[in-house]
XYZ file of C-alpha atoms in Angstrom:
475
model
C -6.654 42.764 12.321
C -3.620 40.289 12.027
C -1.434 39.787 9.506
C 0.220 36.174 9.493
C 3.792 35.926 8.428
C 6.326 33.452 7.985
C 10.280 34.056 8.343
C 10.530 33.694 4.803
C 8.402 36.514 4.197
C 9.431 40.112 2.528
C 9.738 43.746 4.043
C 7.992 44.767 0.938
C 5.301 41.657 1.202
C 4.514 42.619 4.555
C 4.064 46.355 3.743
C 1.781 45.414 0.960
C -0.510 43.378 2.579
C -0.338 46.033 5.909
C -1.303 48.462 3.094
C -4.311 47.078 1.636
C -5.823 45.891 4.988
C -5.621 50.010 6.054
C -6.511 50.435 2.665
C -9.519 48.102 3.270
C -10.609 50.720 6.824
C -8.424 48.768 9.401
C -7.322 50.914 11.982
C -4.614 48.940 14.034
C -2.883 45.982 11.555
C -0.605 43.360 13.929
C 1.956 41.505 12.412
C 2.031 37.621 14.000
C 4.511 34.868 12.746
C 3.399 31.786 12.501
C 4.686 30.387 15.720
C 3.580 33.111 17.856
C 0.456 32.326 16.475
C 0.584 28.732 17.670
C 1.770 29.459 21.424
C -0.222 32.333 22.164
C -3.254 32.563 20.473
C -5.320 35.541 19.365
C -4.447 38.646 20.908
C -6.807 40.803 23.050
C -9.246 43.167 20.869
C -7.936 41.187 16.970
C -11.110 40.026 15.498
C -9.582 38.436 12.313
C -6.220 36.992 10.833
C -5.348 37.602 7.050
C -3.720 34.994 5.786
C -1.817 34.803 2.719
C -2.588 31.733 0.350
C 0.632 30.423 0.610
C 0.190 30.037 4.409
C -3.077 28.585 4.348
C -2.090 25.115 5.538
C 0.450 26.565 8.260
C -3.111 28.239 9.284
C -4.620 25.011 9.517
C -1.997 23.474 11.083
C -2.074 26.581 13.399
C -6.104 25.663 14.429
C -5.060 22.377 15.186
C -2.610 22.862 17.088
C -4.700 24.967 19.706
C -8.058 22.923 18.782
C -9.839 26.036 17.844
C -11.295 27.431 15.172
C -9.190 30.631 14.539
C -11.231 33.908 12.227
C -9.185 33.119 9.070
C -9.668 35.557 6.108
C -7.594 33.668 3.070
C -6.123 36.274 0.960
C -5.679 34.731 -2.442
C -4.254 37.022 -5.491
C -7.880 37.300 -6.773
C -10.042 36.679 -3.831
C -10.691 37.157 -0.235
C -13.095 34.783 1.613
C -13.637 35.344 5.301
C -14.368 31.464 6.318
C -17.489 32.288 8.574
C -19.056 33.365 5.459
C -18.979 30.370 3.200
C -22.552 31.851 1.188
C -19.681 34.548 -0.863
C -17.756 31.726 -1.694
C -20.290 29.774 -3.364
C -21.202 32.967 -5.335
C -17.525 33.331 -6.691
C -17.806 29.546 -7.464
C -20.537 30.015 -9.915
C -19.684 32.810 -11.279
C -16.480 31.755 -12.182
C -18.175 28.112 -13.217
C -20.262 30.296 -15.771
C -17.058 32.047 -17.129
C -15.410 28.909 -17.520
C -12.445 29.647 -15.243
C -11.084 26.287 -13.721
C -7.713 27.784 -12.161
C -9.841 30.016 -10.320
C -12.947 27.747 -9.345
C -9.850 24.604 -7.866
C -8.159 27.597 -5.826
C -11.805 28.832 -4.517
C -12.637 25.183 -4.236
C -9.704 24.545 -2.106
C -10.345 27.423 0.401
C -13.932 26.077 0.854
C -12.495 22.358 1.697
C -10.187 24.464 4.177
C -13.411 26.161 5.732
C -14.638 22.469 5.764
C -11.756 21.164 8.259
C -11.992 24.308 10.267
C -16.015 23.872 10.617
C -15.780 20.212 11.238
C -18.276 19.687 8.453
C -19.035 16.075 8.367
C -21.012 16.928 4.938
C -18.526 19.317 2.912
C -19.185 21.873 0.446
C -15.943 21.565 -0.681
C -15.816 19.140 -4.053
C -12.638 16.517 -4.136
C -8.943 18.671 -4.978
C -7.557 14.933 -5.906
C -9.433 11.950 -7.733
C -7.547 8.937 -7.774
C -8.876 6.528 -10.311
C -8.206 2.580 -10.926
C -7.352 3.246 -14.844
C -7.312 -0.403 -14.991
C -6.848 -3.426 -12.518
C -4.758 -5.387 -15.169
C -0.937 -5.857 -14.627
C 1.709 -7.496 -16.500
C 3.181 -8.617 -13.401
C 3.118 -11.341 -10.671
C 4.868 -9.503 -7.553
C 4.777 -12.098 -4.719
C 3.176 -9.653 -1.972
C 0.315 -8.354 -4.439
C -3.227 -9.948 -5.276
C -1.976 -10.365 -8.611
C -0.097 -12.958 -7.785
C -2.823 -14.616 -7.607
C -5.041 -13.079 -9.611
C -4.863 -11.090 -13.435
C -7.183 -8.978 -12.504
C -10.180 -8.946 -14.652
C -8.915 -6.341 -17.684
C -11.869 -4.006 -16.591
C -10.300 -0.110 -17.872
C -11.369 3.099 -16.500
C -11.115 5.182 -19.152
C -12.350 2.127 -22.071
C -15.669 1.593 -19.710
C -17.086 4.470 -19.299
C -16.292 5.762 -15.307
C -14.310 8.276 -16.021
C -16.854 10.534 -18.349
C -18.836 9.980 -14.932
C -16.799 12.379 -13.597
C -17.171 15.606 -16.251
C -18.788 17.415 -13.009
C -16.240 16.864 -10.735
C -13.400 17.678 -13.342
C -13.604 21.461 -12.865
C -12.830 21.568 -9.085
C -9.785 19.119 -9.500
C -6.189 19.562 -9.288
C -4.585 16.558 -9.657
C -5.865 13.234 -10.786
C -4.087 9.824 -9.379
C -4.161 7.873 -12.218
C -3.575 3.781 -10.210
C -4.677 1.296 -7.999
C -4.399 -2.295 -8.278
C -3.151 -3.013 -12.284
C -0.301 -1.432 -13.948
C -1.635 2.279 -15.437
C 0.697 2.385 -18.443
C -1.600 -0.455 -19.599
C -4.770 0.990 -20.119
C -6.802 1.245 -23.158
C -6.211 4.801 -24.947
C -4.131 6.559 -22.333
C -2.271 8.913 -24.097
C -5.822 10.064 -25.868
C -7.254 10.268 -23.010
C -4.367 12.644 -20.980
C -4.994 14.813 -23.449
C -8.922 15.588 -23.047
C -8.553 15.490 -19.083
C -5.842 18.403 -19.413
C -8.781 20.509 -21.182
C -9.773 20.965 -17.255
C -6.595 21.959 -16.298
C -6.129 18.921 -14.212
C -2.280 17.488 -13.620
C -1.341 13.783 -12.918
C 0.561 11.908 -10.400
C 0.780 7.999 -11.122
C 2.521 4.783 -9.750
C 3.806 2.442 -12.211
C 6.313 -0.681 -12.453
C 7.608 1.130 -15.382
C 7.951 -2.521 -17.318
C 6.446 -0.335 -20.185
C 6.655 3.485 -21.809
C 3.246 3.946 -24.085
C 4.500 5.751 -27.139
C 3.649 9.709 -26.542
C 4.056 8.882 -22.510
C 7.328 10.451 -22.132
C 6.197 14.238 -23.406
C 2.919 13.971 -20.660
C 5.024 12.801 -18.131
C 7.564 16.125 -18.397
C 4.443 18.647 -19.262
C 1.830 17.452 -17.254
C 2.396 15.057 -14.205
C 3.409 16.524 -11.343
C 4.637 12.635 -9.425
C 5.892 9.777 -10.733
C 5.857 7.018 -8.134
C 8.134 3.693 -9.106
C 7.417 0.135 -7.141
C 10.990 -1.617 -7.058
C 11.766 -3.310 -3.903
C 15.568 -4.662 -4.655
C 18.616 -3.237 -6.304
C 19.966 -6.285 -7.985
C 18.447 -8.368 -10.801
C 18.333 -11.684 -8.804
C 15.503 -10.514 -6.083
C 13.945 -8.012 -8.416
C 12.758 -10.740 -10.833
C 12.089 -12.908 -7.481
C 10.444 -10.329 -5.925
C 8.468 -9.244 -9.288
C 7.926 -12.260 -11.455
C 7.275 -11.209 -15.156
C 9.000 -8.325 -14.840
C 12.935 -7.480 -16.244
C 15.260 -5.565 -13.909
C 17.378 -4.514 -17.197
C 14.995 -3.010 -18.826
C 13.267 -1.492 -15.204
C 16.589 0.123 -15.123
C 16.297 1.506 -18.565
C 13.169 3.116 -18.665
C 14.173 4.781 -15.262
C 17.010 6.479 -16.994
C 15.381 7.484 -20.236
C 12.132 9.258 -18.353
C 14.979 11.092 -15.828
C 16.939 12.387 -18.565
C 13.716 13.175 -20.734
C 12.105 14.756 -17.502
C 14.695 16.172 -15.703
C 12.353 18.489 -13.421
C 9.744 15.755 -13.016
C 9.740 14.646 -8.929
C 10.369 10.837 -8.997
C 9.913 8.230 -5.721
C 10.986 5.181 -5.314
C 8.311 2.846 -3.538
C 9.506 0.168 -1.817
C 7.404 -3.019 0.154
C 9.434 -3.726 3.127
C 9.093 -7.686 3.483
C 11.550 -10.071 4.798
C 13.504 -10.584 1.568
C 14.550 -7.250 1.164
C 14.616 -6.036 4.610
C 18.718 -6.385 4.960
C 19.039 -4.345 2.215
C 17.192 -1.175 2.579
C 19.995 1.083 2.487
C 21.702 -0.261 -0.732
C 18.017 0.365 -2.053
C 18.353 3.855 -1.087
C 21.654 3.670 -3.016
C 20.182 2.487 -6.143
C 17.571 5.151 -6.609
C 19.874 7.573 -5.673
C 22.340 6.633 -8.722
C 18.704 6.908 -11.016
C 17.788 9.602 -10.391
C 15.001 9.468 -7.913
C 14.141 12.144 -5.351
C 13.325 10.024 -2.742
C 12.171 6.571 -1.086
C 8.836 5.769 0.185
C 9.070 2.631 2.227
C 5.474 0.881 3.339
C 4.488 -2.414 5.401
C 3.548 -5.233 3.596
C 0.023 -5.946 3.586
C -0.212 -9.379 4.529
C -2.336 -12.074 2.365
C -2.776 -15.633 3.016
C -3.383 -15.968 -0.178
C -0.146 -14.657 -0.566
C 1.306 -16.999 1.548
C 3.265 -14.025 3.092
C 2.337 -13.748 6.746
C 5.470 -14.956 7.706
C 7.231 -12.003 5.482
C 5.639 -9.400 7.825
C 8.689 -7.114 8.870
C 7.078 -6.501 12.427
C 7.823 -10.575 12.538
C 11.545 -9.166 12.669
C 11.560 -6.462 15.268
C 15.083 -5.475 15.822
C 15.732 -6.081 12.112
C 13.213 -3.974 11.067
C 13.847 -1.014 13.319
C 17.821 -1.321 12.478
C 16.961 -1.206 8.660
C 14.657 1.614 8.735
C 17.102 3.411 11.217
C 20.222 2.430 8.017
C 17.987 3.880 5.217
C 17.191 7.057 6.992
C 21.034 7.181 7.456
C 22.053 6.374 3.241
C 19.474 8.801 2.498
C 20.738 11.779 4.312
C 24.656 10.634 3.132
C 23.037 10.477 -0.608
C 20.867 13.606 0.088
C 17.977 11.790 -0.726
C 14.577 12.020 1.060
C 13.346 8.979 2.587
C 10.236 8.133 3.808
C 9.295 5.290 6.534
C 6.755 4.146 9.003
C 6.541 5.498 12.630
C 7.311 1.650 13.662
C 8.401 2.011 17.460
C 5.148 1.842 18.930
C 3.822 -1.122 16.621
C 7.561 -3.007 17.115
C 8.379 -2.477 20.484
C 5.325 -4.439 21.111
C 6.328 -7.508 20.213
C 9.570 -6.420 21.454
C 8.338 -6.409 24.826
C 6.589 -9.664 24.590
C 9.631 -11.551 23.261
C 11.778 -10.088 26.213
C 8.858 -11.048 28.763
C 8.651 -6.828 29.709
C 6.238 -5.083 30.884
C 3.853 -2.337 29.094
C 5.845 0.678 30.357
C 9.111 -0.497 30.628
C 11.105 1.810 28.844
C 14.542 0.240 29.567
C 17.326 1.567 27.573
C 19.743 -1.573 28.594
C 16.507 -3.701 27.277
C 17.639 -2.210 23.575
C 13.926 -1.042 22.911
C 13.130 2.397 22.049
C 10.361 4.210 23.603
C 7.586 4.020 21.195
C 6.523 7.486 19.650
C 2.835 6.458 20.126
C 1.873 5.042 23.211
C -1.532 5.935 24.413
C -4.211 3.415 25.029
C -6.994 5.189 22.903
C -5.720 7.641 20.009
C -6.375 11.398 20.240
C -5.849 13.257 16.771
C -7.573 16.921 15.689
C -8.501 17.739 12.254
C -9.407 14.638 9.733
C -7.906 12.447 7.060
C -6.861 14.443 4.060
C -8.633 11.178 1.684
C -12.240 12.329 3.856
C -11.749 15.923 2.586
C -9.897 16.332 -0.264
C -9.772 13.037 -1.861
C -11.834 10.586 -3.370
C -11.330 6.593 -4.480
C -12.998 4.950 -7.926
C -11.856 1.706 -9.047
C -11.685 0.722 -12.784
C -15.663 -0.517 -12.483
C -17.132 2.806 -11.055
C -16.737 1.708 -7.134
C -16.369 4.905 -4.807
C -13.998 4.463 -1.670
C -13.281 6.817 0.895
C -9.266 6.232 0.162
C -7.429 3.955 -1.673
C -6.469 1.941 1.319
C -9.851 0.642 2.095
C -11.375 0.094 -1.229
C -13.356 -2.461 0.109
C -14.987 -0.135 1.846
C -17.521 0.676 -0.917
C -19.901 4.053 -0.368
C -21.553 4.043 -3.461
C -21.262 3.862 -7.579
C -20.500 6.516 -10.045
C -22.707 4.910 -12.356
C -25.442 4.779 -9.955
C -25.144 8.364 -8.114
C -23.545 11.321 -9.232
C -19.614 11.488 -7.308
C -20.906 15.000 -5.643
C -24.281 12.924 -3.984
C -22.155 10.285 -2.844
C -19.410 11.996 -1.562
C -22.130 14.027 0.613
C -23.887 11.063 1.640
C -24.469 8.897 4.545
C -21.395 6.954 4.470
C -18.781 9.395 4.418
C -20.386 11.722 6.734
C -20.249 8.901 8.726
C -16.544 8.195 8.462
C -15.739 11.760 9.000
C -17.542 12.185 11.919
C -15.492 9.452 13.705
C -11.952 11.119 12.681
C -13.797 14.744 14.349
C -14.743 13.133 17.243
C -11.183 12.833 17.900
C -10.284 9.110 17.130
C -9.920 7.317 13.610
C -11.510 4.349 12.740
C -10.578 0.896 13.428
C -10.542 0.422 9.743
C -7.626 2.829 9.303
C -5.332 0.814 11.254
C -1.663 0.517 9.589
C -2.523 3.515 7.222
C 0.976 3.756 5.541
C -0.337 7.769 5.051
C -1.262 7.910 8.896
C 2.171 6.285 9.919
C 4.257 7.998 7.446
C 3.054 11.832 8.412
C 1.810 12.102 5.278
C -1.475 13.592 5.966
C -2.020 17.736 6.100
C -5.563 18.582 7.497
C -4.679 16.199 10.774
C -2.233 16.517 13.928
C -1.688 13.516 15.635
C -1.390 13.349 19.239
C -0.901 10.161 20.059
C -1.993 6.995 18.407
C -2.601 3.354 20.018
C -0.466 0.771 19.182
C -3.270 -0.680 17.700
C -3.468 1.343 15.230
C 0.078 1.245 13.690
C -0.493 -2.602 12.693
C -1.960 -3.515 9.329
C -3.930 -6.311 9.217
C -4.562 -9.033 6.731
C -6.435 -8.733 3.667
């Protein structure tokens, strides 16, 4: 038997777990760290590796890595599940179901979704971790890179409607619920009532808002029970805010940042910003202004373009050098401001056009050119494991639509008032779309995933990823 350890780990951790596997009859306990594990593989005569919860994903990473299914055993506080033998699992699931113990039955949940990746199970067993719901596709905003610029959206509410008492089943498996998708949250019908009867399940909150607008009651959820508050802004002065965000005031933006920091002081806050050619000179005085908020970091994402929008011009990858340069200066402010900032792996999809505009050659890797080598540059892409969205994840919009993620919501599988969520999220359609990502290539439909680009995604390693891939297209 193995033991897997981190650096960070304990004498006295170590010795306990060494104590209960001899405990358990082992005769000859290894200790591996984590690395080892990764570069050498399973040592001669080890049958299994214990592995504490809180290494479970550097296991999975582990597997990945070496593109082989390694004999986990996940040894939680108050359960051990040996991952050939998913059957035991499903009998500490209903037991605990019938004792009404929702900690335990997520946690047991989650190591079944793990035995899922591991298994390459294009039908899981697992039941979501993470339901993001459209609470309502109403905003009170016009932002000129959104559909709403163009559209209200049609006031249809989540929680008002019905879709979300769909999802009673689901509720005791989930961790987190993702409370937007294409309206402002803070908007919809009986939010604060309805935060309050989700917690019964013991589920926590993450949302992204404009933060025009604090419902009365919001602030005391927001410190107690959400675990991510994500803010859109993409300017730091009032001129292009309101430009940017039509409807919207950049005083009182500003105000409702600082009230819910100083109210929520432990609460993890990200700024989200659209990178689009009016705001792409300014990037790093954006990571300048969330700093002096209050945030803990900046998320910045391609614009989606939109005819409709009249936008395709606004495309960032329009503005190559510009674009890598301002990326390259936020990275910089953020680690002056010690603030974490998030962008898009943009060589490969920049030094594309890059090339073209010079007249160079695929290849051609010139340093005096002034083009950086792009960090993905196969022809086909080659990834192990799957989107996170596929396994632990699922998409509803305000009118009961199921998606596999929130980036291709267009990409309807089926209805929550049609099908229970567990039927369709076993069904055809996403067993469909899995089975692409395990076959070792995502789908054409993914291409420009902000997740994907951003290394935002746990349960898959990327090896390399075509160019293709990096560009998001129209809507």
């Amino acid at each position: 038997m193995i033991v897997l350890v981190d650096k960070g780990d304990s004498a006295g951790r170590v010795r306990e777990m060494v104590e209960m596997l001899r405990a358990r009859g082992a005769d000859k306990v290894d200790i591996v760290d984590v690395k080892t594990l990764a570069r050498q593989g399973m040592p001669a005569e080890r049958t299994k590796v214990l592995v504490p919860w809180g290494l479970r994903m550097a296991a999975l990473h582990v597997s990945l890595e070496r593109d082989e299914m390694l004999p986990y055993v996940l040894w939680h506080r108050d359960f051990c599940f040996d991952i050939e033998e998913k059957e035991s699992l499903r009998e500490l699931i209903a037991q605990h179901s019938a004792e009404g113990n929702v900690k335990l039955m997520k946690d047991l949940n989650e190591a079944m979704m793990l035995s899922d990746v591991l298994h390459r199970r294009s039908r899981p067993h697992a039941m979501p971790l993470k339901l993001q719901v459209e609470s309502t596709d109403r905003c009170n905003a016009h932002c000129i890179m959104c559909g709403h610029a163009y559209s209200p959206g049609s006031g249809t509410d989540a929680f008002r409607d019905g879709v979300v008492s769909r999802l009673t089943d689901a509720l005791p498996f989930v961790q987190t619920m993702i409370l937007h998708g294409n309206g402002e949250p803070f908007l919809s019908h009986g939010l604060i009532a309805h935060l309050e009867e989700l917690s019964a399940f013991g589920v926590s909150f993450i949302t992204s808002t404009n933060l025009s607008v604090l419902p009365d009651g919001i602030i005391d959820h927001l410190r107690d029970q959400f675990v991510e508050l994500i803010v859109s802004c993409d300017a730091a002065s009032r001129e292009l805010y309101e430009r940017i965000r039509p409807g919207l005031s950049f005083e009182r933006f500003c105000a409702n940042v600082r009230q819910v920091r100083a109210a929520c002081p432990d609460l993890r806050m990200k700024m989200a910003v659209v990178v689009m050619r009016q705001n792409i000179d300014i990037c790093p005085d954006i990571v300048s202004f969330a700093s002096d908020l209050g945030f803990d970091g900046v998320v910045f994402n391609q614009l989606c373009p939109d005819p409709r929008c009249g936008n395709l011009e606004d495309v960032p990858t329009e503005l190559p050098e510009r674009y890598q340069e301002a990326m390259r200066a936020a990275r910089i402010e953020g680690e002056r401001r010690g603030i974490a900032v998030k962008t898009p792996s943009i060589n490969c999809m920049i030094s594309k056009k890059m090339r073209s505009d010079k007249g160079l050659e695929d290849g051609d890797e010139s340093e005096a050119a002034g083009i950086a080598p792009p960090r993905y540059n196969s022809v086909d892409s080659d990834v192990s494991g799957i989107c996170d969205w596929l396994v632990d994840s699922a998409y509803i919009d305000a009118r009961g639509n199921v998606a596999p993620c929130c980036m291709l919501q267009q990409e309807v599988v089926g209805n929550v008032f049609d099908h229970a969520l567990a039927e369709i999220w076993r069904g055809d359609a996403c067993a469909a779309l899995r089975g692409e990502f395990y076959r070792g290539s995502p789908p054409e439909a993914c291409s420009g995933c902000d997740f994907l680009l951003q290394g935002r995604l746990s349960c898959m390693l990327v090896r390399s990823l075509a160019v293709e891939g990096s560009i998001k297209h129209a809507r």
